[in-house]
Amino acid sequence: MKLRESGMPEEAYWETLFDVPLILDRLGIDARLKNIVELGCGYGTFTIPVAKRISGVLTTFDIDDGMIERTRQRAAEAEAWNVLYFVGDVFADGFGSDAGTKDACLLFNILHCEEPVRLLAEAARLVRPGGAVLVMHWRYDAATPRGPNLEIRPRPEQIAGWAKETGLLEVEGPVIDLPPWHYGLRLGRRAEKILSE
């Protein structure tokens, strides 16, 4: 999958840009969720806290094997043993999961990719009816300390439009404020159909 590069800063600085417990609380990530898939683990900033909260398995993907190894190391240190790791391009290799088998899919800071509708449709395919694709992205604000260029940074209404284009997702509730620098959307998986691979 082509992700128009916005660059990853040094890990210690990256970690200061998120209020992880608040973000997970506001997105409703807790023990009611069993099996989740995450696209783009990065340094494991969200992987480990999510794994510690859910009641099942977190499957995480990253195209960078260095990021997978760093996340694996941090998960071991935190004794988060319910994480499965995959290196690869999900557009080329798939998510390796059957349709409708996940409670949620996490798409954090990734929808500035070149094919956001395709990514949302694949995420929706994995999620069971009644589940959700949980999105977080940088606010459309030049004052944010990081994030992709504003030219490619999606606004909430763009993501809502892309979700509608999939025919599988609908926005549930208002835009979620995720201070200090992000917003979130909960995209519910419609029940009427599940696409096969």
Backbone as a printed PyTorch tensor [residue, N CA C, xyz], in Angstrom:
tensor([[[  0.8410,  -1.1780,   0.0000],
         [  0.0000,   0.0000,   0.0000],
         [  0.8810,   1.2330,   0.0000]],

        [[  0.5860,   2.1390,  -0.8590],
         [  1.3570,   3.3730,  -0.9110],
         [  0.8420,   4.3260,   0.1570]],

        [[  1.7390,   4.6750,   1.0660],
         [  1.4070,   5.6400,   2.1010],
         [  2.2730,   6.8500,   1.8560]],

        [[  1.6410,   7.9270,   1.4660],
         [  2.4020,   9.1280,   1.1670],
         [  3.1130,   9.5440,   2.4420]],

        [[  4.3990,   9.4900,   2.4140],
         [  5.2310,   9.5600,   3.6110],
         [  5.1220,  10.8980,   4.3270]],

        [[  4.8230,  10.8040,   5.6090],
         [  4.8450,  12.0030,   6.4360],
         [  5.9900,  11.9270,   7.4460]],

        [[  6.7070,  10.8150,   7.4360],
         [  7.8840,  10.6850,   8.2910],
         [  7.5350,  10.2780,   9.7030]],

        [[  8.3680,   9.4190,  10.2730],
         [  8.2160,   9.0370,  11.6720],
         [  9.3550,   9.6830,  12.4330]],

        [[  9.0320,  10.4710,  13.4510],
         [ 10.0900,  11.0660,  14.2590],
         [ 10.6870,  10.0460,  15.2210]],

        [[ 11.6430,  10.4570,  15.9860],
         [ 12.2690,   9.6230,  17.0090],
         [ 11.2010,   9.1640,  18.0090]],

        [[ 11.3470,   7.9540,  18.4960],
         [ 10.3210,   7.3120,  19.3170],
         [  9.9220,   8.1220,  20.5520]],

        [[ 10.8840,   8.6080,  21.3130],
         [ 10.5630,   9.3220,  22.5590],
         [  9.7090,  10.5530,  22.2720]],

        [[ 10.0210,  11.2690,  21.2010],
         [  9.2270,  12.4460,  20.8390],
         [  7.8350,  12.0260,  20.3750]],

        [[  7.7640,  11.0050,  19.5410],
         [  6.4890,  10.5070,  19.0250],
         [  5.5130,  10.2130,  20.1580]],

        [[  6.0270,   9.5970,  21.2190],
         [  5.1730,   9.1910,  22.3410],
         [  4.5620,  10.3950,  23.0610]],

        [[  5.1670,  11.5640,  22.9580],
         [  4.6330,  12.7510,  23.6370],
         [  3.4360,  13.3590,  22.9030]],

        [[  3.1480,  12.8990,  21.7080],
         [  2.1230,  13.5250,  20.8740],
         [  0.7170,  12.9640,  21.0920]],

        [[  0.5840,  11.9870,  21.9820],
         [ -0.6910,  11.3060,  22.1810],
         [ -1.0130,  11.1500,  23.6580]],

        [[ -2.2760,  11.3200,  23.9930],
         [ -2.7920,  10.9310,  25.3020],
         [ -3.4540,   9.5760,  25.0850]],

        [[ -2.6560,   8.5200,  25.1390],
         [ -3.1250,   7.1930,  24.7300],
         [ -4.3220,   6.7160,  25.5550]],

        [[ -4.2920,   6.7790,  26.8900],
         [ -5.4730,   6.3060,  27.6320],
         [ -6.7520,   7.0600,  27.2660]],

        [[ -6.6670,   8.3600,  27.1000],
         [ -7.8350,   9.1540,  26.7280],
         [ -8.3410,   8.7390,  25.3450]],

        [[ -7.4330,   8.5690,  24.4030],
         [ -7.8200,   8.1670,  23.0470],
         [ -8.5390,   6.8220,  23.0640]],

        [[ -7.9840,   5.8580,  23.7810],
         [ -8.6020,   4.5330,  23.8220],
         [ -9.9530,   4.5780,  24.5250]],

        [[-10.0490,   5.3900,  25.5940],
         [-11.3370,   5.5360,  26.2800],
         [-12.3860,   6.1180,  25.3440]],

        [[-12.0330,   7.1900,  24.6530],
         [-13.0200,   7.8720,  23.8060],
         [-13.4140,   7.0570,  22.5790]],

        [[-12.5150,   6.1770,  22.1340],
         [-12.8580,   5.3070,  21.0040],
         [-13.5570,   4.0210,  21.4560]],

        [[-13.6740,   3.8310,  22.7660],
         [-14.3820,   2.6660,  23.2870],
         [-13.6030,   1.3720,  23.1860]],

        [[-12.2960,   1.4490,  23.3320],
         [-11.4580,   0.2510,  23.2410],
         [-11.2600,  -0.2980,  24.6480]],

        [[-11.9420,  -1.4270,  24.9050],
         [-11.9000,  -2.0390,  26.2310],
         [-12.1530,  -3.5380,  26.1050]],

        [[-12.3890,  -4.2010,  27.2470],
         [-12.5050,  -5.6640,  27.2770],
         [-13.7480,  -6.1960,  26.5750]],

        [[-14.6860,  -5.3180,  26.2050],
         [-15.8340,  -5.7920,  25.4200],
         [-15.4000,  -6.2080,  24.0170]],

        [[-14.2580,  -5.7010,  23.5820],
         [-13.7120,  -6.0690,  22.2770],
         [-12.8230,  -7.2870,  22.4390]],

        [[-12.9840,  -8.2310,  21.5440],
         [-12.1880,  -9.4540,  21.6140],
         [-11.0540,  -9.3920,  20.6040]],

        [[-11.3390,  -9.6420,  19.3500],
         [-10.2930,  -9.6980,  18.3300],
         [-10.2810,  -8.4330,  17.4750]],

        [[ -9.0970,  -7.8320,  17.3950],
         [ -8.9250,  -6.5560,  16.7040],
         [ -7.7520,  -6.6760,  15.7450]],

        [[ -7.8160,  -5.9280,  14.6540],
         [ -6.6850,  -5.8260,  13.7370],
         [ -6.2570,  -4.3620,  13.6870]],

        [[ -4.9370,  -4.1550,  13.6300],
         [ -4.3510,  -2.8110,  13.5910],
         [ -3.4580,  -2.7130,  12.3640]],

        [[ -3.6230,  -1.6620,  11.6070],
         [ -2.7670,  -1.4560,  10.4500],
         [ -1.7660,  -0.3510,  10.7640]],

        [[ -0.4910,  -0.7100,  10.8000],
         [  0.5680,   0.2480,  11.0780],
         [  0.8620,   0.3430,  12.5630]],

        [[  1.6680,  -0.5850,  13.0820],
         [  1.9500,  -0.5770,  14.5210],
         [  2.9270,   0.5150,  14.9250]],

        [[  3.7570,   0.9720,  13.9710],
         [  4.7610,   1.9630,  14.3440],
         [  5.6330,   1.4400,  15.4700]],

        [[  5.8440,   2.2690,  16.4910],
         [  6.6680,   1.8800,  17.6390],
         [  5.9020,   1.0560,  18.6650]],

        [[  4.6400,   0.7500,  18.3940],
         [  3.8250,   0.0370,  19.3760],
         [  3.1300,   0.9690,  20.3470]],

        [[  3.0900,   2.2400,  20.0210],
         [  2.5020,   3.2610,  20.8880],
         [  1.0860,   2.8940,  21.3150]],

        [[  0.3010,   2.3840,  20.3770],
         [ -1.0700,   1.9710,  20.6810],
         [ -1.1970,   0.4550,  20.8020]],

        [[ -0.3380,  -0.2870,  20.1300],
         [ -0.4390,  -1.7450,  20.1110],
         [ -0.4830,  -2.3280,  21.5120]],

        [[  0.4720,  -1.9600,  22.3410],
         [  0.5750,  -2.5660,  23.6700],
         [ -0.6050,  -2.1540,  24.5610]],

        [[ -0.9450,  -0.8600,  24.6570],
         [ -2.1030,  -0.5040,  25.4830],
         [ -3.4110,  -1.1310,  25.0060]],

        [[ -3.5900,  -1.2300,  23.6920],
         [ -4.7990,  -1.8840,  23.1700],
         [ -4.8030,  -3.3540,  23.5550]],

        [[ -3.6880,  -4.0370,  23.3620],
         [ -3.5950,  -5.4610,  23.7040],
         [ -3.9100,  -5.6970,  25.1730]],

        [[ -3.4890,  -4.7840,  26.0380],
         [ -3.7330,  -4.9250,  27.4750],
         [ -5.2060,  -4.7040,  27.8310]],

        [[ -5.9420,  -4.0040,  26.9970],
         [ -7.3400,  -3.6900,  27.2980],
         [ -8.3310,  -4.7120,  26.7610]],

        [[ -8.0450,  -5.2910,  25.6040],
         [ -9.0380,  -6.1540,  24.9630],
         [ -9.0190,  -7.5570,  25.5760]],

        [[-10.0460,  -8.3380,  25.2670],
         [-10.1590,  -9.6770,  25.8510],
         [ -9.7240, -10.7810,  24.9040]],

        [[ -9.2370, -10.4190,  23.7310],
         [ -8.8200, -11.4280,  22.7600],
         [ -7.4430, -11.1340,  22.2130]],

        [[ -7.3080, -11.2350,  20.8970],
         [ -6.0190, -11.1140,  20.2230],
         [ -5.9970,  -9.8620,  19.3540]],

        [[ -4.8890,  -9.1520,  19.4110],
         [ -4.6450,  -8.0110,  18.5230],
         [ -3.6880,  -8.4820,  17.4390]],

        [[ -4.1060,  -8.3840,  16.1960],
         [ -3.2570,  -8.7020,  15.0540],
         [ -2.7770,  -7.3890,  14.4680]],

        [[ -1.4590,  -7.2120,  14.3830],
         [ -0.9310,  -5.9420,  13.9050],
         [ -0.0540,  -6.1460,  12.6800]],

        [[ -0.1400,  -5.1860,  11.7720],
         [  0.6060,  -5.2090,  10.5180],
         [  1.4420,  -3.9460,  10.3970]],

        [[  2.6130,  -4.0980,   9.8070],
         [  3.3970,  -2.9330,   9.4180],
         [  4.2520,  -3.3330,   8.2290]],

        [[  4.4940,  -2.4020,   7.3410],
         [  5.3120,  -2.6740,   6.1590],
         [  6.7970,  -2.6420,   6.4960]],

        [[  7.1370,  -2.1010,   7.6630],
         [  8.5210,  -1.9280,   8.1020],
         [  8.8580,  -2.9720,   9.1650]],

        [[  9.7430,  -3.9140,   8.8400],
         [ 10.0620,  -4.9650,   9.8080],
         [ 10.7390,  -4.4160,  11.0600]],

        [[ 11.4110,  -3.2710,  10.9560],
         [ 12.0020,  -2.6460,  12.1320],
         [ 10.9430,  -2.1970,  13.1320]],

        [[  9.8250,  -1.7000,  12.6210],
         [  8.7300,  -1.2930,  13.5000],
         [  8.0930,  -2.5050,  14.1750]],

        [[  7.9380,  -3.5690,  13.4120],
         [  7.3910,  -4.8030,  14.0000],
         [  8.3060,  -5.3060,  15.1150]],

        [[  9.6040,  -5.3110,  14.8730],
         [ 10.5360,  -5.8060,  15.8930],
         [ 10.5250,  -4.9330,  17.1370]],

        [[ 10.4640,  -3.6080,  16.9460],
         [ 10.4190,  -2.7180,  18.1090],
         [  9.1230,  -2.9400,  18.8960]],

        [[  8.0140,  -3.1090,  18.2100],
         [  6.7410,  -3.3510,  18.8840],
         [  6.7730,  -4.6910,  19.6110]],

        [[  7.3320,  -5.7090,  18.9810],
         [  7.4420,  -7.0330,  19.6140],
         [  8.2710,  -6.9480,  20.8980]],

        [[  9.3660,  -6.1960,  20.8380],
         [ 10.2270,  -6.0320,  22.0120],
         [  9.4620,  -5.3360,  23.1470]],

        [[  8.7740,  -4.2620,  22.8160],
         [  8.0310,  -3.5230,  23.8400],
         [  6.8890,  -4.3590,  24.4060]],

        [[  6.2260,  -5.1350,  23.5590],
         [  5.1360,  -5.9870,  24.0350],
         [  5.6620,  -7.0450,  24.9970]],

        [[  6.8200,  -7.6120,  24.6960],
         [  7.4140,  -8.6060,  25.5980],
         [  7.7540,  -7.9700,  26.9460]],

        [[  8.3140,  -6.7740,  26.9070],
         [  8.6430,  -6.0710,  28.1590],
         [  7.3900,  -5.7990,  28.9830]],

        [[  6.2800,  -5.5320,  28.3050],
         [  5.0180,  -5.2280,  28.9890],
         [  4.1910,  -6.4890,  29.2730]],

        [[  4.7090,  -7.6520,  28.8740],
         [  4.0210,  -8.9360,  29.0270],
         [  2.6540,  -8.9260,  28.3440]],

        [[  2.6310,  -8.3400,  27.1790],
         [  1.4270,  -8.3630,  26.3340],
         [  1.6200,  -9.4970,  25.3290]],

        [[  1.1310, -10.6600,  25.6720],
         [  1.3940, -11.8620,  24.8730],
         [  0.2860, -12.1460,  23.8620]],

        [[ -0.7330, -11.3150,  23.8010],
         [ -1.8850, -11.5550,  22.9230],
         [ -1.7970, -10.7470,  21.6230]],

        [[ -0.5770, -10.6120,  21.0900],
         [ -0.3730,  -9.8600,  19.8540],
         [  0.2290, -10.7830,  18.7940]],

        [[ -0.3380, -10.7500,  17.5970],
         [  0.2310, -11.4440,  16.4400],
         [  0.8060, -10.3830,  15.5190]],

        [[  1.9840, -10.6440,  14.9420],
         [  2.7060,  -9.6460,  14.1520],
         [  2.8750, -10.1180,  12.7210]],

        [[  2.6580,  -9.2050,  11.7770],
         [  2.8660,  -9.5120,  10.3690],
         [  3.5500,  -8.3420,   9.6810]],

        [[  4.5840,  -8.6540,   8.9180],
         [  5.2570,  -7.6570,   8.0930],
         [  4.7310,  -7.8240,   6.6810]],

        [[  4.3020,  -6.7380,   6.0590],
         [  3.8700,  -6.8420,   4.6720],
         [  2.9710,  -5.7010,   4.2600]],

        [[  2.6570,  -5.7150,   2.9890],
         [  1.7880,  -4.7380,   2.3680],
         [  0.3990,  -5.3640,   2.2860]],

        [[ -0.5560,  -4.8250,   3.0240],
         [ -1.8780,  -5.4590,   3.0820],
         [ -2.6060,  -5.4130,   1.7500]],

        [[ -2.2860,  -4.4490,   0.8880],
         [ -2.9150,  -4.4340,  -0.4280],
         [ -2.3650,  -5.5610,  -1.3020]],

        [[ -1.0900,  -5.8310,  -1.1700],
         [ -0.4780,  -6.8980,  -1.9690],
         [ -0.7190,  -8.2760,  -1.3620]],

        [[ -0.6550,  -8.3570,  -0.0250],
         [ -0.6690,  -9.6470,   0.6630],
         [ -1.9640,  -9.9440,   1.4060]],

        [[ -2.8230,  -8.9390,   1.5610],
         [ -4.0580,  -9.1250,   2.3250],
         [ -3.8110,  -9.0770,   3.8240]],

        [[ -4.8970,  -9.1040,   4.5660],
         [ -4.8190,  -9.1030,   6.0260],
         [ -4.7310, -10.5090,   6.5960]],

        [[ -4.8810, -11.5190,   5.7590],
         [ -4.7520, -12.8890,   6.2390],
         [ -5.8430, -13.3180,   7.2000]],

        [[ -6.9850, -12.6570,   7.1680],
         [ -8.1020, -13.0090,   8.0550],
         [ -9.3670, -13.1620,   7.2300]],

        [[-10.2430, -14.0380,   7.7020],
         [-11.5150, -14.2370,   7.0210],
         [-12.4230, -13.0350,   7.2270]],

        [[-13.3240, -12.8550,   6.3010],
         [-14.2940, -11.7630,   6.3900],
         [-15.1490, -11.9010,   7.6470]],

        [[-15.4390, -10.7680,   8.2590],
         [-16.3540, -10.7340,   9.3880],
         [-15.8550, -11.3700,  10.6630]],

        [[-14.5330, -11.4510,  10.8540],
         [-13.9870, -12.1470,  12.0270],
         [-13.4290, -11.2230,  13.1080]],

        [[-13.4240,  -9.9210,  12.8830],
         [-12.8410,  -8.9920,  13.8610],
         [-13.9320,  -8.1050,  14.4530]],

        [[-13.7400,  -7.7460,  15.7060],
         [-14.6580,  -6.8050,  16.3500],
         [-14.3800,  -5.3800,  15.9050]],

        [[-13.1160,  -5.1050,  15.5880],
         [-12.7540,  -3.7450,  15.1730],
         [-11.4680,  -3.7830,  14.3710]],

        [[-11.2910,  -2.7420,  13.5660],
         [-10.0500,  -2.5150,  12.8330],
         [ -9.5950,  -1.1060,  13.1610]],

        [[ -8.3250,  -0.9520,  13.5260],
         [ -7.7660,   0.3480,  13.8900],
         [ -6.9900,   0.9250,  12.7150]],

        [[ -7.3970,   2.1030,  12.2830],
         [ -6.7020,   2.8380,  11.2260],
         [ -6.2940,   4.1860,  11.8200]],

        [[ -5.1150,   4.2130,  12.4230],
         [ -4.6340,   5.4010,  13.1220],
         [ -3.5770,   6.1000,  12.2830]],

        [[ -3.8320,   7.3550,  11.9330],
         [ -2.8750,   8.1890,  11.1900],
         [ -2.4230,   7.5340,   9.8880]],

        [[ -3.3660,   6.9410,   9.1680],
         [ -2.9760,   6.2070,   7.9670],
         [ -3.8350,   6.5230,   6.7460]],

        [[ -4.9280,   7.2440,   6.9180],
         [ -5.8390,   7.4720,   5.7970],
         [ -5.4140,   8.6110,   4.8700]],

        [[ -4.1560,   9.0280,   4.9720],
         [ -3.6090,   9.9120,   3.9410],
         [ -2.9500,   9.0870,   2.8410]],

        [[ -3.2210,   7.7810,   2.8410],
         [ -2.6920,   6.8950,   1.8060],
         [ -3.3280,   7.2460,   0.4550]],

        [[ -2.7930,   6.6640,  -0.6140],
         [ -3.2740,   7.0000,  -1.9570],
         [ -4.6250,   6.3820,  -2.3000]],

        [[ -5.0200,   5.3110,  -1.5890],
         [ -6.2830,   4.6420,  -1.8940],
         [ -7.1090,   4.4640,  -0.6160]],

        [[ -7.5760,   5.5620,  -0.0210],
         [ -8.2790,   5.4500,   1.2580],
         [ -9.5860,   4.6580,   1.1830]],

        [[-10.3180,   4.7730,   0.0860],
         [-11.5750,   4.0220,  -0.0150],
         [-11.2850,   2.5250,  -0.0590]],

        [[-10.2790,   2.1440,  -0.8020],
         [ -9.8950,   0.7280,  -0.8700],
         [ -9.4730,   0.2060,   0.5030]],

        [[ -8.7160,   1.0150,   1.2360],
         [ -8.2800,   0.6040,   2.5700],
         [ -9.4810,   0.4690,   3.5080]],

        [[-10.3830,   1.4290,   3.4820],
         [-11.5720,   1.3520,   4.3300],
         [-12.4440,   0.1530,   3.9710]],

        [[-12.5590,  -0.1550,   2.6820],
         [-13.3640,  -1.3080,   2.2600],
         [-12.7440,  -2.6090,   2.7530]],

        [[-11.4270,  -2.7190,   2.6860],
         [-10.7590,  -3.9280,   3.1740],
         [-10.8990,  -4.0360,   4.6860]],

        [[-10.7600,  -2.9250,   5.3810],
         [-10.9520,  -2.9300,   6.8340],
         [-12.3820,  -3.3660,   7.1730]],

        [[-13.3530,  -2.8270,   6.4530],
         [-14.7550,  -3.1780,   6.6930],
         [-15.0130,  -4.6490,   6.4340]],

        [[-14.3640,  -5.2070,   5.4300],
         [-14.5450,  -6.6270,   5.1030],
         [-14.1650,  -7.5250,   6.2760]],

        [[-13.1330,  -7.1150,   7.0180],
         [-12.6540,  -7.9190,   8.1390],
         [-13.5700,  -7.8690,   9.3490]],

        [[-14.2990,  -6.7630,   9.4850],
         [-15.0640,  -6.5120,  10.7040],
         [-16.4420,  -7.1610,  10.6290]],

        [[-16.8400,  -7.7550,  11.7230],
         [-18.1620,  -8.3930,  11.7950],
         [-19.2620,  -7.3380,  11.7300]],

        [[-20.4480,  -7.7060,  11.2660],
         [-21.5670,  -6.7750,  11.3210],
         [-21.7800,  -6.3070,  12.7580]],

        [[-21.9460,  -5.0210,  12.9320],
         [-22.0750,  -4.4470,  14.2640],
         [-20.7460,  -4.0290,  14.8660]],

        [[-19.6350,  -4.4520,  14.2500],
         [-18.3130,  -4.0310,  14.6960],
         [-17.9920,  -2.6570,  14.1290]],

        [[-16.7340,  -2.2530,  14.2440],
         [-16.4040,  -0.8900,  13.8210],
         [-14.9930,  -0.7860,  13.2750]],

        [[-14.8280,   0.1350,  12.3530],
         [-13.5100,   0.6030,  11.9400],
         [-13.2910,   1.8900,  12.7320]],

        [[-12.2520,   1.8990,  13.5490],
         [-11.9660,   3.0450,  14.4090],
         [-10.8220,   3.8390,  13.7910]],

        [[-11.1050,   5.0980,  13.5130],
         [-10.1710,   5.9580,  12.7960],
         [ -9.6730,   7.0580,  13.7230]],

        [[ -8.3760,   7.3290,  13.6470],
         [ -7.8120,   8.5070,  14.2810],
         [ -6.9120,   9.1720,  13.2540]],

        [[ -6.9710,  10.4980,  13.2030],
         [ -6.0530,  11.2080,  12.3150],
         [ -5.7290,  12.5680,  12.8910]],

        [[ -4.6260,  13.1390,  12.3620],
         [ -4.2120,  14.4820,  12.7420],
         [ -5.2820,  15.4940,  12.3560]],

        [[ -5.5530,  16.4460,  13.2370],
         [ -6.4800,  17.5260,  12.8980],
         [ -5.9740,  18.2820,  11.6730]],

        [[ -6.9020,  18.8060,  10.9160],
         [ -6.5500,  19.6170,   9.7440],
         [ -6.2060,  21.0140,  10.2410]],

        [[ -4.9530,  21.1500,  10.6680],
         [ -4.5160,  22.3760,  11.3310],
         [ -3.0030,  22.4680,  11.1650]],

        [[ -2.5560,  23.5320,  10.5610],
         [ -1.1160,  23.7010,  10.3300],
         [ -0.3270,  23.8020,  11.6210]],

        [[ -1.0080,  24.0760,  12.7480],
         [ -0.3080,  24.2120,  14.0260],
         [  0.0690,  22.8710,  14.6450]],

        [[ -0.4430,  21.7650,  14.1180],
         [ -0.0650,  20.4750,  14.6850],
         [  1.4400,  20.2690,  14.5150]],

        [[  2.0960,  19.6600,  15.5100],
         [  3.5520,  19.5440,  15.4490],
         [  4.0590,  18.4890,  14.4680]],

        [[  3.1940,  17.5840,  14.0410],
         [  3.5770,  16.5210,  13.1060],
         [  2.4340,  16.3190,  12.1270]],

        [[  2.5070,  15.2340,  11.3940],
         [  1.4240,  14.8660,  10.4910],
         [  1.7580,  15.1670,   9.0460]],

        [[  0.9990,  14.5500,   8.1340],
         [  1.2330,  14.7700,   6.7050],
         [  0.8950,  16.2060,   6.3050]],

        [[  1.3900,  16.6010,   5.1390],
         [  1.0550,  17.9220,   4.6030],
         [ -0.4520,  18.0940,   4.5480]],

        [[ -0.8920,  19.3200,   4.7340],
         [ -2.3300,  19.5790,   4.7000],
         [ -2.9510,  19.1940,   3.3660]],

        [[ -2.1640,  19.2170,   2.2860],
         [ -2.6790,  18.8490,   0.9640],
         [ -3.2020,  17.4230,   0.9180]],

        [[ -2.6430,  16.5340,   1.7490],
         [ -3.0600,  15.1340,   1.7400],
         [ -3.6770,  14.7000,   3.0650]],

        [[ -3.7700,  15.6120,   4.0140],
         [ -4.3150,  15.2730,   5.3320],
         [ -5.8390,  15.2890,   5.2630]],

        [[ -6.4870,  14.1650,   5.5690],
         [ -7.9470,  14.1330,   5.4300],
         [ -8.6800,  14.8350,   6.5650]],

        [[ -9.7570,  15.4760,   6.1880],
         [-10.6690,  16.0710,   7.1640],
         [-11.7270,  15.0260,   7.5280]],

        [[-12.3730,  15.1970,   8.6690],
         [-13.3860,  14.2020,   9.0690],
         [-14.4660,  13.9870,   8.0210]],

        [[-14.9200,  15.0630,   7.3690],
         [-15.9870,  14.9070,   6.3800],
         [-15.5170,  14.1400,   5.1460]],

        [[-14.2170,  14.2330,   4.8240],
         [-13.6920,  13.4290,   3.7160],
         [-13.7270,  11.9490,   4.0680]],

        [[-13.2850,  11.6350,   5.2810],
         [-13.2840,  10.2350,   5.7110],
         [-14.7050,   9.6950,   5.7520]],

        [[-15.6470,  10.5000,   6.2300],
         [-17.0500,  10.0770,   6.2490],
         [-17.5360,   9.7870,   4.8280]],

        [[-17.1300,  10.6170,   3.8740],
         [-17.5020,  10.3880,   2.4790],
         [-16.8880,   9.1150,   1.9260]],

        [[-15.6220,   8.8770,   2.2430],
         [-14.9670,   7.6470,   1.7910],
         [-15.6450,   6.4210,   2.3860]],

        [[-16.0120,   6.5090,   3.6750],
         [-16.6880,   5.3880,   4.3300],
         [-17.9990,   5.0740,   3.6140]],

        [[-18.7370,   6.1040,   3.2480],
         [-20.0050,   5.9050,   2.5350],
         [-19.7730,   5.2420,   1.1840]],

        [[-18.6780,   5.6430,   0.5120],
         [-18.3560,   5.0530,  -0.7960],
         [-18.1540,   3.5500,  -0.7240]],

        [[-17.6960,   3.0300,   0.4170],
         [-17.4640,   1.5860,   0.5350],
         [-18.7680,   0.8070,   0.4680]],

        [[-19.8820,   1.4450,   0.8340],
         [-21.1520,   0.7450,   0.9070],
         [-21.2520,  -0.1830,   2.1040]],

        [[-20.2260,  -0.1890,   2.9490],
         [-20.1660,  -1.1180,   4.0800],
         [-20.1170,  -0.4210,   5.4310]],

        [[-19.7980,   0.8620,   5.4290],
         [-19.5590,   1.5890,   6.6740],
         [-20.4430,   2.8120,   6.7660]],

        [[-20.8120,   3.1600,   7.9920],
         [-21.5250,   4.4070,   8.2370],
         [-20.9910,   5.0420,   9.5060]],

        [[-20.9230,   6.3550,   9.5030],
         [-20.4130,   7.0740,  10.6570],
         [-21.3870,   6.9290,  11.8110]],

        [[-20.8530,   6.5630,  12.9750],
         [-21.6620,   6.4470,  14.1910],
         [-21.2770,   7.5790,  15.1260]],

        [[-22.1700,   8.5100,  15.3270],
         [-21.9240,   9.5960,  16.2620],
         [-21.1030,  10.7190,  15.6630]],

        [[-20.8580,  11.7400,  16.4880],
         [-20.1120,  12.9120,  16.0170],
         [-18.6140,  12.6360,  15.9400]],

        [[-17.9000,  13.5820,  15.3530],
         [-16.4370,  13.5340,  15.3570],
         [-15.9760,  13.5450,  16.8110]],

        [[-15.0010,  12.7230,  17.1280],
         [-14.5110,  12.5680,  18.5000],
         [-13.2450,  13.4010,  18.6770]],

        [[-13.2420,  14.2770,  19.6580],
         [-12.0630,  15.0840,  19.9560],
         [-11.0520,  14.2230,  20.7020]],

        [[ -9.8350,  14.1530,  20.1690],
         [ -8.7670,  13.3490,  20.7730],
         [ -7.5560,  14.2550,  21.0070]],

        [[ -7.6330,  15.1160,  22.0220],
         [ -6.5520,  16.0650,  22.2490],
         [ -5.2580,  15.3520,  22.6350]],

        [[ -4.0970,  15.9470,  22.3550],
         [ -4.0050,  17.3450,  21.9530],
         [ -4.0800,  17.6020,  20.4460]],

        [[ -3.8630,  16.6000,  19.5690],
         [ -3.6690,  16.9190,  18.1540],
         [ -4.5380,  16.1390,  17.1830]],

        [[ -5.4390,  15.3240,  17.6480],
         [ -6.1440,  14.3950,  16.7640],
         [ -7.6580,  14.4760,  16.8950]],

        [[ -8.3100,  13.8170,  15.9450],
         [ -9.7480,  13.5830,  16.0200],
         [ -9.9750,  12.1160,  15.6770]],

        [[-11.1520,  11.6340,  16.0200],
         [-11.4770,  10.2490,  15.7260],
         [-12.8640,  10.1180,  15.1140]],

        [[-13.0800,   8.9890,  14.4690],
         [-14.3880,   8.6270,  13.9210],
         [-14.6300,   7.1510,  14.1990]],

        [[-15.8640,   6.8500,  14.5320],
         [-16.2700,   5.4510,  14.6680],
         [-17.1300,   5.1370,  13.4500]],

        [[-16.6600,   4.1990,  12.6380],
         [-17.3580,   3.8060,  11.4150],
         [-17.9500,   2.4210,  11.6340]],

        [[-19.2640,   2.3690,  11.7760],
         [-19.9320,   1.1050,  12.0600],
         [-20.0500,   0.2330,  10.8330]],

        [[-19.8500,  -1.0660,  11.0370],
         [-19.9720,  -2.0440,   9.9500],
         [-21.4370,  -2.3900,   9.7410]],

        [[-21.9430,  -2.0810,   8.5700],
         [-23.3440,  -2.3670,   8.2560],
         [-23.5710,  -3.8740,   8.2070]],

        [[-24.7640,  -4.2900,   8.5600],
         [-25.0520,  -5.7220,   8.7260],
         [-25.4770,  -6.4240,   7.4540]],

        [[-25.8770,  -5.7000,   6.4230],
         [-26.5320,  -6.3770,   5.3060],
         [-25.6540,  -7.2540,   4.4330]],

        [[-24.3230,  -7.0410,   4.4190],
         [-23.5250,  -7.9180,   3.5780],
         [-22.0840,  -7.9560,   4.0680]],

        [[-21.4450,  -9.0830,   3.8160],
         [-20.0230,  -9.2510,   4.0740],
         [-19.3950,  -9.6590,   2.7600]],

        [[-18.3680,  -8.9460,   2.3580],
         [-17.7080,  -9.2860,   1.1000],
         [-16.7910, -10.4760,   1.2970]],

        [[-16.7270, -11.3310,   0.3020],
         [-15.7590, -12.4280,   0.3490],
         [-14.4250, -11.9260,  -0.1930]],

        [[-13.3700, -12.6710,   0.1080],
         [-12.0320, -12.2470,  -0.3540],
         [-11.9170, -12.3960,  -1.8470]]])
